[in-house]
Short mmCIF file of N, CA and C in Angstrom, two decimals:
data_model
loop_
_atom_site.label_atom_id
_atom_site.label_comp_id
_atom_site.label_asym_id
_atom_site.label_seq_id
_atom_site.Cartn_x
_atom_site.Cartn_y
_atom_site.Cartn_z
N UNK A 1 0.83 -1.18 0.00
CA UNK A 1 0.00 0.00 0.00
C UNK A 1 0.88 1.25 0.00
N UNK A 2 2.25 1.53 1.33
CA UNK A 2 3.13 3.00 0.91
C UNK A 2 3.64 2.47 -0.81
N UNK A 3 3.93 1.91 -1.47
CA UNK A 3 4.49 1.58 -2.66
C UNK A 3 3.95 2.28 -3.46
N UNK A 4 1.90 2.20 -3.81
CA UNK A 4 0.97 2.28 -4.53
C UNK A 4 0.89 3.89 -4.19
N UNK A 5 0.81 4.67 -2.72
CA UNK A 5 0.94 5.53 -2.39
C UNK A 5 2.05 6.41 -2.75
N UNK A 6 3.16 6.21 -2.57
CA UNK A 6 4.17 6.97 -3.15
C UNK A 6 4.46 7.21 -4.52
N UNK A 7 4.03 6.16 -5.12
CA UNK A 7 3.58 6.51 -6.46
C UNK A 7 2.78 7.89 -6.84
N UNK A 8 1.76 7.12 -6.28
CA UNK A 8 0.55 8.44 -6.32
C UNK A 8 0.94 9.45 -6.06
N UNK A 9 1.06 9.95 -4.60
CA UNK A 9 1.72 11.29 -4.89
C UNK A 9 2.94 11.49 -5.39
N UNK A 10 3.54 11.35 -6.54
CA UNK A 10 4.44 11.77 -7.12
C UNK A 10 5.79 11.52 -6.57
N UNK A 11 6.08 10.61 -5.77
CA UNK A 11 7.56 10.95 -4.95
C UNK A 11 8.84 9.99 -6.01
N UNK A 12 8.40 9.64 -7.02
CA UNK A 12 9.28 9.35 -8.07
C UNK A 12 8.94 8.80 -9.32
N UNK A 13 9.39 8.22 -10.19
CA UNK A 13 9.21 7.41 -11.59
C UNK A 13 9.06 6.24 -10.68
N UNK A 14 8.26 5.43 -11.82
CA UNK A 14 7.96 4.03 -12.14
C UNK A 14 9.25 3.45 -11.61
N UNK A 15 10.16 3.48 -12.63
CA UNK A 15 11.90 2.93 -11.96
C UNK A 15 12.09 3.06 -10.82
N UNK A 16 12.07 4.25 -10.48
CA UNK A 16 12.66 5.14 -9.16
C UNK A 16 11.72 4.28 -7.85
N UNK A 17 10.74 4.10 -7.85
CA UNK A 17 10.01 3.48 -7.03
C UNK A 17 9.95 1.88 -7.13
N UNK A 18 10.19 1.20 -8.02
CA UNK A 18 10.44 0.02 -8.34
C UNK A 18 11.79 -0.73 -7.56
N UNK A 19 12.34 0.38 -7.85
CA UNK A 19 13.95 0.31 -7.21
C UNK A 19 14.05 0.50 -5.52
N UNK A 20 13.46 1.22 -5.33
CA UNK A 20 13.71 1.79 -3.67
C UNK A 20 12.80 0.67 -3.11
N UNK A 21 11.24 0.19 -3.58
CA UNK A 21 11.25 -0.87 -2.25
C UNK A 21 11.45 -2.40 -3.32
N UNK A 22 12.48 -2.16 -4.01
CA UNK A 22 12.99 -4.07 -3.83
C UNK A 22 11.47 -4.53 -4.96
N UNK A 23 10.84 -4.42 -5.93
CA UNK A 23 9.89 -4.65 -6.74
C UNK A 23 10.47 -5.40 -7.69
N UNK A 24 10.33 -6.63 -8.68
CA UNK A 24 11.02 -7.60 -9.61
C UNK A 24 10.95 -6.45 -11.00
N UNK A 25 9.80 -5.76 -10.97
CA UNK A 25 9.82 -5.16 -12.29
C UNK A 25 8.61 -3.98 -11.86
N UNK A 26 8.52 -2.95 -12.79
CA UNK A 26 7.73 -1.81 -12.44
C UNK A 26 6.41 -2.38 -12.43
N UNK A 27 6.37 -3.62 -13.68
CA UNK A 27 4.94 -3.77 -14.05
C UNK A 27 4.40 -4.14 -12.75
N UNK A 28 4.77 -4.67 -11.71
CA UNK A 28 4.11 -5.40 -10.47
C UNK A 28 3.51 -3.74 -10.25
N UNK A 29 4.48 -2.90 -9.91
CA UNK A 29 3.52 -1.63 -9.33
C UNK A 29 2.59 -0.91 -10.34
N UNK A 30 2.67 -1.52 -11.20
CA UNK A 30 1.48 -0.82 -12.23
C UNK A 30 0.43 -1.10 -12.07
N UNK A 31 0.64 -2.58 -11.95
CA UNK A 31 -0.75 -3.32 -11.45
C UNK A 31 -1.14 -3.40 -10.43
N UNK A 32 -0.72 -2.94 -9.46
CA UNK A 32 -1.03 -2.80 -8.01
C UNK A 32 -1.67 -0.81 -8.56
N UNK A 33 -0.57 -0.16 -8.90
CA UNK A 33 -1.54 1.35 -8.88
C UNK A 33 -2.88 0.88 -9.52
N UNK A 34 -3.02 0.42 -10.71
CA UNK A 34 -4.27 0.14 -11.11
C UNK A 34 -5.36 -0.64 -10.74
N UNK A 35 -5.26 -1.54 -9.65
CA UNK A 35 -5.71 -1.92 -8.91
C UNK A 35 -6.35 -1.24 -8.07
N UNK A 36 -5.51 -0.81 -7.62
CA UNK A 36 -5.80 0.68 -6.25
C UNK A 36 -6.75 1.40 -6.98
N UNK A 37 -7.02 2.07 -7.92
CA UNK A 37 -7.35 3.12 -8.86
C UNK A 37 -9.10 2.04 -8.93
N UNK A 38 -9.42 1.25 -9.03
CA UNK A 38 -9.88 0.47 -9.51
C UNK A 38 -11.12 0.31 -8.26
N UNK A 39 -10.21 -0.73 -7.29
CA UNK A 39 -11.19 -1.33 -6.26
C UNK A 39 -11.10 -0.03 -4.94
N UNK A 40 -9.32 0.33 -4.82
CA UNK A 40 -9.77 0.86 -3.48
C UNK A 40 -9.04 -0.05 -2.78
N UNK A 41 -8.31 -0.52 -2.92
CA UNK A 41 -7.70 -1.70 -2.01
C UNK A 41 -6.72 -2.52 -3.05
N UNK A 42 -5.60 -2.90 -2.31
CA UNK A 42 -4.77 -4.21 -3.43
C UNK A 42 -4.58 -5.23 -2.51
N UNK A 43 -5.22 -5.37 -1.71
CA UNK A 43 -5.29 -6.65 -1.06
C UNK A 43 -4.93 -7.66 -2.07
N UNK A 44 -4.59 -9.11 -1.34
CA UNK A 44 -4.22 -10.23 -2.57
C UNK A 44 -5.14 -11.66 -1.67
N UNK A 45 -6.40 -11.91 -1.94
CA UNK A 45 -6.96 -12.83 -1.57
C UNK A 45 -6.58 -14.61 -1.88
N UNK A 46 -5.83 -14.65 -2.58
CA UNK A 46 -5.47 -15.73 -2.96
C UNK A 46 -5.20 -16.77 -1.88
N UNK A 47 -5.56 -18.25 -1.46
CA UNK A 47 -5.68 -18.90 -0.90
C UNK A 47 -5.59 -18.61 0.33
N UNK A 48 -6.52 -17.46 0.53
CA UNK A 48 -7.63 -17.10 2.06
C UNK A 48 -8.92 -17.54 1.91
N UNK A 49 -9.40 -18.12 0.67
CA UNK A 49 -11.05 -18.65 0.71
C UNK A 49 -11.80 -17.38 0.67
N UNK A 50 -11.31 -16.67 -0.45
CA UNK A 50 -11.52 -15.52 -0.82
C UNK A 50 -13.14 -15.55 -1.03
N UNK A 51 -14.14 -15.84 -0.97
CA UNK A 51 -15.28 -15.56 -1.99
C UNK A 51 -16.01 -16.92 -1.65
N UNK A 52 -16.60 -17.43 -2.25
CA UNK A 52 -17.53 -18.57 -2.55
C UNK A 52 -16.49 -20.32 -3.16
N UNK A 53 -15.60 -20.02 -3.02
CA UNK A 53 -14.53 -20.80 -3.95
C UNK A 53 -14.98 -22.34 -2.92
N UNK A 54 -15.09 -22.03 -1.78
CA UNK A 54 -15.37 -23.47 -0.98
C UNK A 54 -16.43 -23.85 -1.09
N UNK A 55 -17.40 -23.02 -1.38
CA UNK A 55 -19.27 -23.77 -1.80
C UNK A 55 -19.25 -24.17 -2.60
N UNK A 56 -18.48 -23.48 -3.76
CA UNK A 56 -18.50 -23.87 -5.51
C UNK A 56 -18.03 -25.10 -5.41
N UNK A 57 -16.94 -25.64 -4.97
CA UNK A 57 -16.40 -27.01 -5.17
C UNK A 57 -17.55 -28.37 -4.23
N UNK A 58 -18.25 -27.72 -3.25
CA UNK A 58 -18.76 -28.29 -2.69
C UNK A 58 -20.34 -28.75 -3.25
N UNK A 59 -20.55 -27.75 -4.34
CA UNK A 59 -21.94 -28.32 -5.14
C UNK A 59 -21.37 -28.70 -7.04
N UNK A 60 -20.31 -29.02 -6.82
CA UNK A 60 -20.03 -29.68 -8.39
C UNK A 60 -19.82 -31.19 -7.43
N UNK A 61 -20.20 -32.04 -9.36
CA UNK A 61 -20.51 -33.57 -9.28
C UNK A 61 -22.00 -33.78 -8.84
N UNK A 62 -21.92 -35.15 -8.84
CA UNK A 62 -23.22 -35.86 -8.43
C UNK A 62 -23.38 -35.47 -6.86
N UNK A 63 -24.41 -36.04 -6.47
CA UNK A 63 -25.17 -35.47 -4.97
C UNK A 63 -24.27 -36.49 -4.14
N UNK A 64 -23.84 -36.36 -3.02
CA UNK A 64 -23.38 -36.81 -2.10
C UNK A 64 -24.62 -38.11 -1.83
N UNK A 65 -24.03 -39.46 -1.50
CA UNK A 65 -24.97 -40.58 -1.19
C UNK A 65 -25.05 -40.56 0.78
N UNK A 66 -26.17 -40.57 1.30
CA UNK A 66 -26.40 -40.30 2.69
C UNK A 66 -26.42 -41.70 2.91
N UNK A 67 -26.24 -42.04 3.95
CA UNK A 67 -26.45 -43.94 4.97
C UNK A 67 -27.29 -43.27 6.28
N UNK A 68 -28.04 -43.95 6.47
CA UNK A 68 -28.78 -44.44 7.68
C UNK A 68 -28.17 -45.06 8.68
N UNK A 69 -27.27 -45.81 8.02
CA UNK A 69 -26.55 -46.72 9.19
C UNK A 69 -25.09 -46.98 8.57
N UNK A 70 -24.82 -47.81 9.64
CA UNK A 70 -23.11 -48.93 8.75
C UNK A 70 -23.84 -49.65 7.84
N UNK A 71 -24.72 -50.46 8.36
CA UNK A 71 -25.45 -52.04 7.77
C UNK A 71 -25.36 -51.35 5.83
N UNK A 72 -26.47 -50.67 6.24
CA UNK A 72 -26.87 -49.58 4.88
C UNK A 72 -25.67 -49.70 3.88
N UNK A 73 -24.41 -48.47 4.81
CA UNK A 73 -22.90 -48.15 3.18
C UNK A 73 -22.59 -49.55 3.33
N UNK A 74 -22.46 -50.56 3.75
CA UNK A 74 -22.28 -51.72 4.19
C UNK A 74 -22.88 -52.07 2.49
N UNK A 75 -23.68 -52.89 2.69
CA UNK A 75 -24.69 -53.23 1.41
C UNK A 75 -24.42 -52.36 0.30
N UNK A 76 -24.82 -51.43 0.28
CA UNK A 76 -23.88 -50.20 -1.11
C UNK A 76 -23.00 -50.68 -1.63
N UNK A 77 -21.70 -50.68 -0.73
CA UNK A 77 -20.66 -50.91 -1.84
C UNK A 77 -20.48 -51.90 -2.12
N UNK A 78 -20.92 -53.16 -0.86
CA UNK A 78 -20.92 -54.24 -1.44
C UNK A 78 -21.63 -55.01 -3.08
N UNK A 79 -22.55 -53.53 -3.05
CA UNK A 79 -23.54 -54.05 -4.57
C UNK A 79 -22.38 -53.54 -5.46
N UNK A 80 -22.04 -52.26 -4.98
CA UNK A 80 -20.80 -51.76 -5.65
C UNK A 80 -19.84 -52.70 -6.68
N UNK A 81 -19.45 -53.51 -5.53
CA UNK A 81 -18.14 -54.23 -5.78
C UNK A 81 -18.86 -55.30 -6.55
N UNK A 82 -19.68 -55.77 -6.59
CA UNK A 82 -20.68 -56.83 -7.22
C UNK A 82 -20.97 -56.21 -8.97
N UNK A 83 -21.17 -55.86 -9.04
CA UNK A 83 -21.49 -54.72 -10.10
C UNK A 83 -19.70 -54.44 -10.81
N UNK A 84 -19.04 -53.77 -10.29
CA UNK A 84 -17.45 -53.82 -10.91
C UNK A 84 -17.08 -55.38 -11.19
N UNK A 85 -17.49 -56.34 -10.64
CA UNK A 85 -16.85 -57.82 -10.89
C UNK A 85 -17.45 -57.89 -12.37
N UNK A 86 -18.63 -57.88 -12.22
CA UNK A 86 -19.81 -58.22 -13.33
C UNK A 86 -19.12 -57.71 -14.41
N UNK A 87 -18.71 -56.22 -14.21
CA UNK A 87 -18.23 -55.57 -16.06
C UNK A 87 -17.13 -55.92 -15.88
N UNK A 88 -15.93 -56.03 -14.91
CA UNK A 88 -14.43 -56.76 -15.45
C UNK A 88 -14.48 -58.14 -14.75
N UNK A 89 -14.81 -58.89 -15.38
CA UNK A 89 -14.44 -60.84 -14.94
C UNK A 89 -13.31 -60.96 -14.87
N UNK A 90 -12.26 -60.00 -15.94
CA UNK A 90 -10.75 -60.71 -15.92
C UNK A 90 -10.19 -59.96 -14.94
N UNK A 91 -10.30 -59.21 -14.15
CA UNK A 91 -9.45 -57.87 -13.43
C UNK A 91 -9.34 -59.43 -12.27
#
């Protein structure tokens, strides 16, 4: 944020500020000023569970299968495994 700020008010060039706090290349602070310019913030949400990213994964695929009991997933997969024999005999 002083990076994006010192920019702003004028306290040097692109270079000049790139250089003084240790930046790989100007473009990082370009995109951070424009950012700033933008949202108002350059926060970096990235693997904080920024948003909805944990529901989204949690309603893709088929529906989750519920059991009543052991006995119940018990029987399931056992049909399961009954059913995989059936289509590979040679496995």
């Amino acid at each position: 944020m002083q990076v994006v700020k010192s920019y702003l008010n004028g306290e040097g060039s692109q270079s000049a500020i790139s250089k003084k706090y240790k930046l790989r290349s100007r473009t990082q602070l370009m995109n951070w000023v424009r950012k700033y310019q933008k949202t108002g913030d350059i926060s970096d949400l990235r693997g904080q569970n920024g948003g909805n990213n944990g529901l989204k994964n949690l309603l893709k695929g088929r529906p989750r299968t519920k059991f009543d009991s052991m006995e119940e997933e018990l029987e399931y997969y056992k049909a399961q495994v009954a059913y995989l024999k059936k289509q590979y005999p040679n496995l």
